[in-house]
Amino acid sequence: MARVNLRAAFMSGLSSTVTAQQVFTNRVDEVAAFARSVDELHRMLDEAEVTPVVDRGQGRRNVLTFYGVGGIGKTTLSHELERRLLAEAREKERDDVVTVRIDLSEEGAGDIESLLLRLRAALGQLGNRWPAFDLALASYWARAHPGEALQEFLDASPALRRASRSIALGDQIAEAVKQVDPGGLGGLTGLAHRAALVTYRAVRDRVREGRLLADCDLFAELVEADADYETLSYFPYLLAWDLERQPRGGRAGRRPRVCVFLDTFEVVNGQADRAVERLVQRCAYLMPNVLFVITGRNRIDWADSGAGGELDFAGPECWPHLHFSNDTAEPRQHLVGYLSDSDADSYLREALVRDGEPAMSAEIRERVISGGQGLPLYLDLSVSHCAALLARGGQPSVADFGGSFTAVATRSIRDLPREERDLVRTAALTDRVGAELLRAGQPGVSDGSVARFLRRPFLTHDDAYAFPYALHVALRQAIGEADRTLPDGWSDRDRSEVAARLLSWLGERLGPSGGRVATAQALETGLKLSAEHGVFDDWMALATQRLVEAGQWSELGAGLTGGPVGLPEYRAIRAAIRGVQLRRTGRVEEAIELLGGAAGDVRHGGRTAQLVRIHLAHALRNHGDYTQAAEIYRGLVGGEFDAAARYWLSDFDYLNGRFATALTSLHEQPVRGPEDEGERLRLTGHIWRVNARFEEATSVYHEAIDLARREGLAAAEAKALANLAQTACWSGGTAAVADAAGRARELLDLVPNPVELVKLRSAEAVAHAMAGDAGAARSAVGDTRHLADGIAYRGGHNLADVAEILLGVLAGDHESARRTRSELDARTRTSGGNTYWVPIATSWIDGSLAAAEHLPAVGWVDGPAASLGRWAAVVARR
């Protein structure tokens, strides 16, 4: 199903001294609003004649928002609400209440795959049957992640690993697959790719036959849609559909209660590019039977009609309770206010007690309350400062407190020993830290100091993350300003030097074989450090290329802009990422323009410059400018991308008829792996094929097919089968072409590649012409041109020209054949590739020994007489 149709279908109708409890003891309104929201949502769901999961036109009433300035206590409020919900469930012995917590400021938190799998893992606590989601996910994974085991992905992130292993998520999904296709089970858990694709085929075929989840509206469309993030972002609907069918508990048949807590929401709705927010919003809209509790600095504008151009579901009809005019009905939006003076005084009295009495005198408390204006983080830091003074045996005085938030942050830093002051400054450079990362930033600091620092109350801890510690974002921002007034404060240069050490350590920790998730998280952190502190490390260029090769180009660098320093290398990496995104989405000319000037200011020959150059070459090649692309590939020989450059130069030699040179270079190049070996085999087959040595070509293509099958490389197997069809069309007849094309299309249905579809249709055109069916041949030629135009594949017209010339020759219309040959000659000379087809076509029209002075020079593998003689014989046999 096309993306626009899919979108339209879903948018259509049918350990501190201050505990969380102490901070929010008197947040009565917020706590009550949460309780009412939970009750109201489930009352509405129980009373609805048609569930809003099915009736997608119903307005959504499942989002509760708390927003306010940084440091106001929104995160602590969110944790407290979750704690109360789960505590109440335990008291009532309810096992059908589950929560999911996601901090959107963390690396990778906005990744739709991780987000959905965390939701699925939490819901797995309610039971192990989620057939709609699990089967659709298995189908998606088989195509989107060839060769990557789902379990490996689940284990790559600490948060996802902990959530998934607690309910054996991999086993639950595998069991759902087993019900449909017992033989495909190994393909999901170990992801032997062929087995996984067999699983997809089994699910798809049963869907088409109406024997699988026929009552789940749009399940079939989601299974058959392209396996990309756009499609995946609609999968929350399947989770909601499955949730509606979970067993009800108790005599009253109560429905399960599920709450998703999304914290630090300003990270996604405070950006100029709202792509991530759009995906998150789809989750909330498509799961109307789940309460989403959003905390962030900004009021969300989903109910504003003006947001319709950026978000799918916008306006008061979609979110009637989120409109600014609603101040009664829950769930709705709440501005989190500052603590009142009496609440703040109660907090300060209870937060720090000595001998049963408040450690802070009334005068000190009054000073703190006056300075903090009810900001909980301000109060928290003031309490920490008081505790530090008492620990040193001092007697706190009024003069030790008050002032701006920056002044409080300054005192908090000054209270620390020298080594810990450097550690807190290091922690302020990045979103999250751990002991090893801190040691990398401060290699001279003792392990004891690191351990003591990590116990400080201003750090939060969550072991669901690889780096489990974090400073409050408001404190992080204040430290830089506060540090300027301290005698040992860091300069911008000091911060850059430490940031460079952190960046280097991230690259060393990642290593050359880091998994996709780890690579993406490290690169995201690295890009932030680079943008904010003017540092750079070459490993980021390699990590970018690794993710591009893995197909993770769409989400790279989301939300990043040039930093205050904006090193040329950083800007070049950003341009390379954007260039890949433009090229992969069909905007090749824009990609060429962007990449053409992106490496101008970076060190010539460096990894970053090479990254930009190789993607510029790929863009030029896609555009049909083979000669310019080859010039760039030549410049990359001997560098970081030497192997890729040498391969594409061999391909350029083949395209220009330098067959012996191409064969020699292919033989001399070291093999990097099965994917690389498959590419070399296929290119060798191309050379034999265009020299009319069809038996050798067929043999090599079969070798490539066998290799791809052994290694589970479905995309490579589809390519080799398409090439086999291109060979069989000249010598094997329509049956052989139909067999190879049928097997290729079956795989291309799983791993789409429109270029191969163009090649298959052109092979069928030749096969029909050779069989004497001119009507079918001409229809296939037209289809070839149409498919080629649809994906801007200029080489497709060369293939169509060859078939059209063949038709003219076989019909005795040599004048028509010569006109088409002239068009083919002009096109191939301009592009700098596929020039050998002109002398081949000439051998059909004028004979194999026709005068060659006006023809493109071709180094036939065994001379022009033999090669062109074989081509002439092809037509003569007909």
Short mmCIF file of C-alpha atoms in Angstrom, two decimals, residues 23-24 27 69-78 336 375-377 472:
data_model
loop_
_atom_site.label_atom_id
_atom_site.label_comp_id
_atom_site.label_asym_id
_atom_site.label_seq_id
_atom_site.Cartn_x
_atom_site.Cartn_y
_atom_site.Cartn_z
CA VAL A 23 8.82 17.67 47.20
CA PHE A 24 5.28 17.05 46.00
CA ARG A 27 0.97 19.13 44.74
CA VAL A 69 9.84 26.06 33.42
CA GLY A 70 12.98 24.01 33.96
CA GLY A 71 13.62 23.02 37.55
CA ILE A 72 9.99 23.26 38.54
CA GLY A 73 9.84 19.56 39.40
CA LYS A 74 8.06 18.04 36.41
CA THR A 75 10.26 14.94 36.22
CA THR A 76 9.89 14.30 39.93
CA LEU A 77 6.14 14.76 39.60
CA SER A 78 6.09 12.25 36.76
CA VAL A 336 2.97 23.26 36.87
CA LEU A 375 11.48 26.62 42.35
CA PRO A 376 12.00 23.07 43.68
CA LEU A 377 15.47 22.63 42.14
CA HIS A 472 19.15 18.12 35.75
#
